[in-house]
Structures are given as structure tokens and as C-alpha cells.
GROMACS .gro file of C-alpha atoms in nm:
model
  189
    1UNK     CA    1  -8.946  18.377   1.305
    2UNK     CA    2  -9.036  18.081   1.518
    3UNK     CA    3  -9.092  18.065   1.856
    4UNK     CA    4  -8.987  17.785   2.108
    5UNK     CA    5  -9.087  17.740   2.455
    6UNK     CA    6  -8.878  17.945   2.700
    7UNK     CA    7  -8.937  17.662   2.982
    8UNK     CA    8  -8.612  17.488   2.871
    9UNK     CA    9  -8.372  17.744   2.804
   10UNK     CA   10  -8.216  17.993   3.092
   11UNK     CA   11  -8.353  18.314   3.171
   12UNK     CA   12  -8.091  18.628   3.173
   13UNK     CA   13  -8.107  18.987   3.196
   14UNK     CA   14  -7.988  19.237   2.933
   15UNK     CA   15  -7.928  19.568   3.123
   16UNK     CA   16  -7.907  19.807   2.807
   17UNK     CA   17  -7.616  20.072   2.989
   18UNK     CA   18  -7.370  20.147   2.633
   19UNK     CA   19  -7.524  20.484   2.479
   20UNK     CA   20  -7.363  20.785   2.426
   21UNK     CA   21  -7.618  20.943   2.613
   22UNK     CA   22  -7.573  21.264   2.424
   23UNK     CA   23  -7.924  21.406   2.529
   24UNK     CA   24  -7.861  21.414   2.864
   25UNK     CA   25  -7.480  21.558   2.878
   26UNK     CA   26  -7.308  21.258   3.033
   27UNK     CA   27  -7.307  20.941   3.166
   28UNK     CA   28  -7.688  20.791   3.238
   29UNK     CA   29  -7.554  20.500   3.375
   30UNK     CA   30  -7.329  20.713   3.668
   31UNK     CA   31  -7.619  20.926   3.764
   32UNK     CA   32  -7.704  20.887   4.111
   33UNK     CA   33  -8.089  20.742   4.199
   34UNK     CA   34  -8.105  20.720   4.570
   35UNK     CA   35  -7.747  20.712   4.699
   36UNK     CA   36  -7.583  20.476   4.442
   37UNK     CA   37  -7.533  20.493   4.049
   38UNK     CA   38  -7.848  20.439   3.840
   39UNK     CA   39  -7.656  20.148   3.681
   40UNK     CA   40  -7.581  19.954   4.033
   41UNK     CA   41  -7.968  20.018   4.137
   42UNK     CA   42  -8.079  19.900   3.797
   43UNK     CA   43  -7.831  19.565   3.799
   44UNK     CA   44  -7.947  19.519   4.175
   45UNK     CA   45  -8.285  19.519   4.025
   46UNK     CA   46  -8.275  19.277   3.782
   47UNK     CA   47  -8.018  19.062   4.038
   48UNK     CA   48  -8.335  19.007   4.247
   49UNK     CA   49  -8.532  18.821   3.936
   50UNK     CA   50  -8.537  18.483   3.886
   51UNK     CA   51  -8.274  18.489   3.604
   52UNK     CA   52  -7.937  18.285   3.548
   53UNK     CA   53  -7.746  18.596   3.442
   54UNK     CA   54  -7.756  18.930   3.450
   55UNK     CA   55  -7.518  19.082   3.206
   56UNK     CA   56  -7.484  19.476   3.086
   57UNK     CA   57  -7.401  19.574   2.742
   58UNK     CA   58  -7.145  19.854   2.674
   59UNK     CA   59  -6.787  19.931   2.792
   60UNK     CA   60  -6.838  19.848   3.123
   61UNK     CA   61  -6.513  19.652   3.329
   62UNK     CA   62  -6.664  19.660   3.658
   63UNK     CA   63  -6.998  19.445   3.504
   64UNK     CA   64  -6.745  19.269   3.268
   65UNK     CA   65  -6.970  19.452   3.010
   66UNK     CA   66  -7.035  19.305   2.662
   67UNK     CA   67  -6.901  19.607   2.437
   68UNK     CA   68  -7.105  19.710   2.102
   69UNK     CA   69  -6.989  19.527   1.788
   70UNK     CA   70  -7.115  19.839   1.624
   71UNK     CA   71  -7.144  20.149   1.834
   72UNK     CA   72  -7.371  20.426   1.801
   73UNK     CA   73  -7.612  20.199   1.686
   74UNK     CA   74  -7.906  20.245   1.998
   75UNK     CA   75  -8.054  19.916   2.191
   76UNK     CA   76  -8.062  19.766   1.884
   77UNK     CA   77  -7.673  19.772   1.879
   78UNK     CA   78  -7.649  19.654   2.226
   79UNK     CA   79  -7.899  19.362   2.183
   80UNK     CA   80  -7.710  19.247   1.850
   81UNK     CA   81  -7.372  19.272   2.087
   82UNK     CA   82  -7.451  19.071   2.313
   83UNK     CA   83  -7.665  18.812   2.110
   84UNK     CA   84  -7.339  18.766   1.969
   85UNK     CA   85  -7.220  18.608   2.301
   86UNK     CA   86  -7.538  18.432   2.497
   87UNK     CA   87  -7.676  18.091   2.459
   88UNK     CA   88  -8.040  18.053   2.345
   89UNK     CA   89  -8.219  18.238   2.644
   90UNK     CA   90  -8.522  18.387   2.714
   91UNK     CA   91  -8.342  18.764   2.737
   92UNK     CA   92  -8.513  19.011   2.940
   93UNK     CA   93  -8.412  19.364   2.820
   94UNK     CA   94  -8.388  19.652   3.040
   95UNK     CA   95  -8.223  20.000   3.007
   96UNK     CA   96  -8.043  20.177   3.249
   97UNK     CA   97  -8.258  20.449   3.223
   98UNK     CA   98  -8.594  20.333   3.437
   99UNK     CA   99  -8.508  20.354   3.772
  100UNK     CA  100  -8.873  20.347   3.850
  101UNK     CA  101  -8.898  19.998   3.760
  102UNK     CA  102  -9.027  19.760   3.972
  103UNK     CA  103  -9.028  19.360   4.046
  104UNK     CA  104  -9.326  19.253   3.987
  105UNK     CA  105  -9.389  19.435   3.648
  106UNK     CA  106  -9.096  19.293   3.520
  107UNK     CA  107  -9.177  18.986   3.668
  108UNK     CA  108  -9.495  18.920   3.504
  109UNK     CA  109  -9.332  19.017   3.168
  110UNK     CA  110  -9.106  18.704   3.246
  111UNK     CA  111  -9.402  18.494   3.326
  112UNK     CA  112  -9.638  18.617   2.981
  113UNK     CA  113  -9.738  18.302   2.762
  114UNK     CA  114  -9.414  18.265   2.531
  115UNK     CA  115  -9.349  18.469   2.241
  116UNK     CA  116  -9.071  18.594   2.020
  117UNK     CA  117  -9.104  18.920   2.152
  118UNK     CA  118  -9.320  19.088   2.440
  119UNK     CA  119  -9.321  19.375   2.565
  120UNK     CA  120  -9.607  19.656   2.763
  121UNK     CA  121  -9.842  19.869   2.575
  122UNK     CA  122  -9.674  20.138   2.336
  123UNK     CA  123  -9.286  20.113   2.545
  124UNK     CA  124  -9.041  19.914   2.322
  125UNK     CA  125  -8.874  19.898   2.659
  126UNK     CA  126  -8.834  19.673   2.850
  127UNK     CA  127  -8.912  19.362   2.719
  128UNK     CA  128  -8.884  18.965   2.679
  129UNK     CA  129  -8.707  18.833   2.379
  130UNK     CA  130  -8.679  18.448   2.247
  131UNK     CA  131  -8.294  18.464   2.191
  132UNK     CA  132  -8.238  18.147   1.914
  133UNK     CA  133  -8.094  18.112   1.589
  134UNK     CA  134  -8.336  18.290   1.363
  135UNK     CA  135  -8.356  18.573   1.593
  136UNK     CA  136  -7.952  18.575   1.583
  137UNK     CA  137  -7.922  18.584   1.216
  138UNK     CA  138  -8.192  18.851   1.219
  139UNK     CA  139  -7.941  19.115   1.425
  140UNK     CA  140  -7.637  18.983   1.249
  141UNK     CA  141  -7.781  19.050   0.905
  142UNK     CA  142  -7.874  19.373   1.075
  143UNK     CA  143  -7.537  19.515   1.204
  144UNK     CA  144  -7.386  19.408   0.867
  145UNK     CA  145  -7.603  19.715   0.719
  146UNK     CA  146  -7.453  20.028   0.842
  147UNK     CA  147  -7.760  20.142   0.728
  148UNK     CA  148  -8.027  19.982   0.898
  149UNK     CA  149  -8.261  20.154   1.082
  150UNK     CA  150  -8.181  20.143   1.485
  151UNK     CA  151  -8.595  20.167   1.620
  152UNK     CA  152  -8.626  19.898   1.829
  153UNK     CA  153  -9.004  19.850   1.687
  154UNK     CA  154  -8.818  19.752   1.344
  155UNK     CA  155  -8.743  19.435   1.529
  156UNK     CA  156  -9.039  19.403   1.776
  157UNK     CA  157  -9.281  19.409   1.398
  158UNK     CA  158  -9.053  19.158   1.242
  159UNK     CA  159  -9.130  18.946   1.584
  160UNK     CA  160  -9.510  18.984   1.522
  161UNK     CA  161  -9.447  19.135   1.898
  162UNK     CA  162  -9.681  19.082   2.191
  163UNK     CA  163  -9.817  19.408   2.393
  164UNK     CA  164  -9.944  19.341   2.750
  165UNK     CA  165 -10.171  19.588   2.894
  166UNK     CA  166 -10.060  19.849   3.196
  167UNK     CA  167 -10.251  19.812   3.489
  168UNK     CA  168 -10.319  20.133   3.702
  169UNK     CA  169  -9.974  20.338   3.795
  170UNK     CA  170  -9.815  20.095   3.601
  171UNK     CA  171  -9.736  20.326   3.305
  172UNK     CA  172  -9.511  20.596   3.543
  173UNK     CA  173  -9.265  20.250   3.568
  174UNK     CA  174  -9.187  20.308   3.246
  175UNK     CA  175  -9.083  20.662   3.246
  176UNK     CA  176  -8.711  20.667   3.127
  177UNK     CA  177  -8.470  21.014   3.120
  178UNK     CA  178  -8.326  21.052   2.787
  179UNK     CA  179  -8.299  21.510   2.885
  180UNK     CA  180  -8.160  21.672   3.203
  181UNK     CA  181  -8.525  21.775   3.222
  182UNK     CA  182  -8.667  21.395   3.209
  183UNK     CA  183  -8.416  21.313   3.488
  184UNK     CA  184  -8.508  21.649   3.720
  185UNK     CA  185  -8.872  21.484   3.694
  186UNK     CA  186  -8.815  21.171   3.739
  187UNK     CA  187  -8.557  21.232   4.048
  188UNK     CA  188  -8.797  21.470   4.204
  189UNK     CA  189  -9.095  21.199   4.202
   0.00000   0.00000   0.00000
């Protein structure tokens, strides 16, 4: 897929909140991360980036939420969703699930050298997409097959994605709770 230079098209934020979340028992999004539901601390987080928009995928009214075209589907679902309704953008995708996040590592993922795709190390997640027509008719052609696979890397190879390196204590940003347990640990600090 081609690549075009993200300098002339807006910058918005995908907060990835629509799972089922049936690993952890309930509701990641409503889980409460110091005083307030993980998904208000994680859309206050990407609020305070230099984007356009922020907008969250999945049923959600109160974020006037862009719901899944194809549920049960993973990230992959939610990013075809809502590709469905942006402009071209740079998208920065984030889940709901890394509340230990922080500014300035998603910051310099915004400010990497343009690419289709980018993203840290190994973690699928989070990570900077060039949303355009090719990239559009990749996901569309992709929620047409019921029986696509949903790995995020499926897409991130077919970008030729870009991995930046983790500086030190960056890597414990990227901790995300999929388990009661994962959430205990990350909670506790």
C-alpha cells in the first residue's frame, strides 16, 4: 500500500473500547483506574494530544461511539468500523486497556517519520496508521470475509509496518489487562 505524508491530513485518536471483554468478566472500559472509569482516563489521555478528534469505537452513547460493522471481530473490527466513517487521517490507535500509558510515548509515535503503519517493538498496540483509500479497501475487503483472521499483525505485515524501539521503563507502558489477574497487577503497580 502507499504511503502519503501525514503533514496534510488531520490527526485523530482511535480509542479501541468495543470488546466483549470475555477474559476479564465484564466491562474493561467501566473498570475504575484511579477514581474514574478506565475509559474516561484513557479518552482524557488521548484529549491532551495534539489530535483533531478523539473518537471511541464500540457501543458507546456517552462518546457518541462508532459501533462495530461486524462485532466480535477484535481491534481489527473496531479499526474497519470506524475507517468506515473518518476522513483520510493519520489515526492513532489506542485500547482502553493501557492505563499506564503515557504522553510522551504516544507522542513520539505521532511524531515517527511517516509510514503506513508504526507501531513499538513486539506490541501491535498502540500504534499510528495512514488512514487513505488503499488502506480502506484493505479492511473493507476484510470484514466482507467472515473468515478472516482478526490478529492485528495480519494488517501491520500487509503495511510492511514500522517498529520503534522502547527506551528504558518504556515497555511496562504497554502492559494491557486482558485477565482479572493482569488487572490486580497492573492496579496494584
Amino acid at each position: 500500500m502507499a504511503t502519503s505524508t501525514d503533514a496534510t491530513v488531520p490527526r485523530i485518536g482511535l480509542l479501541l473500547a468495543g470488546g466483549a471483554s470475555t477474559r476479564m468478566g465484564r466491562d474493561k472500559a467501566g473498570l475504575d483506574w484511579q477514581g474514574q472509569p478506565l475509559i474516561a482516563h484513557m479518552h482524557a489521555l488521548l484529549s491532551a494530544l495534539p489530535l483533531s478528534q478523539v473518537v471511541v469505537s464500540g457501543a458507546r452513547p456517552e462518546y457518541a461511539g462508532v459501533i462495530d460493522q461486524a462485532p466480535g471481530r477484535g481491534p481489527l473490527g473496531g479499526i474497519a468500523s470506524a475507517a468506515q466513517v473518518l476522513p483520510d487521517c493519520v489515526l492513532l490507535v489506542v485500547p482502553v486497556d493501557m492505563p499506564r500509558l503515557a504522553l510522551p510515548l504516544l507522542q513520539r509515535l505521532l511524531d515517527a517519520p511517516p509510514r503506513a503503519c508504526t507501531r513499538f517493538a513486539e506490541s501491535p498496540l498502540p500504534m499510528r496508521l495512514q488512514l487513505d483509500g488503499d488502506l480502506r479497501l484493505w479492511l473493507a475487503a476484510w470484514l466482507r470475509d467472515p473468515d478472516a483472521p482478526r490478529a492485528l499483525h495480519r494488517l501491520q505485515a500487509a503495511l510492511n509496518v514500522q517498529s520503534l524501539a522502547l527506551g528504558p521503563g518504556e515497555r511496562a507502558q504497554l502492559a494491557n489487562a486482558n485477565t482479572p489477574a493482569d488487572w490486580q497487577r497492573l492496579a496494584s503497580g
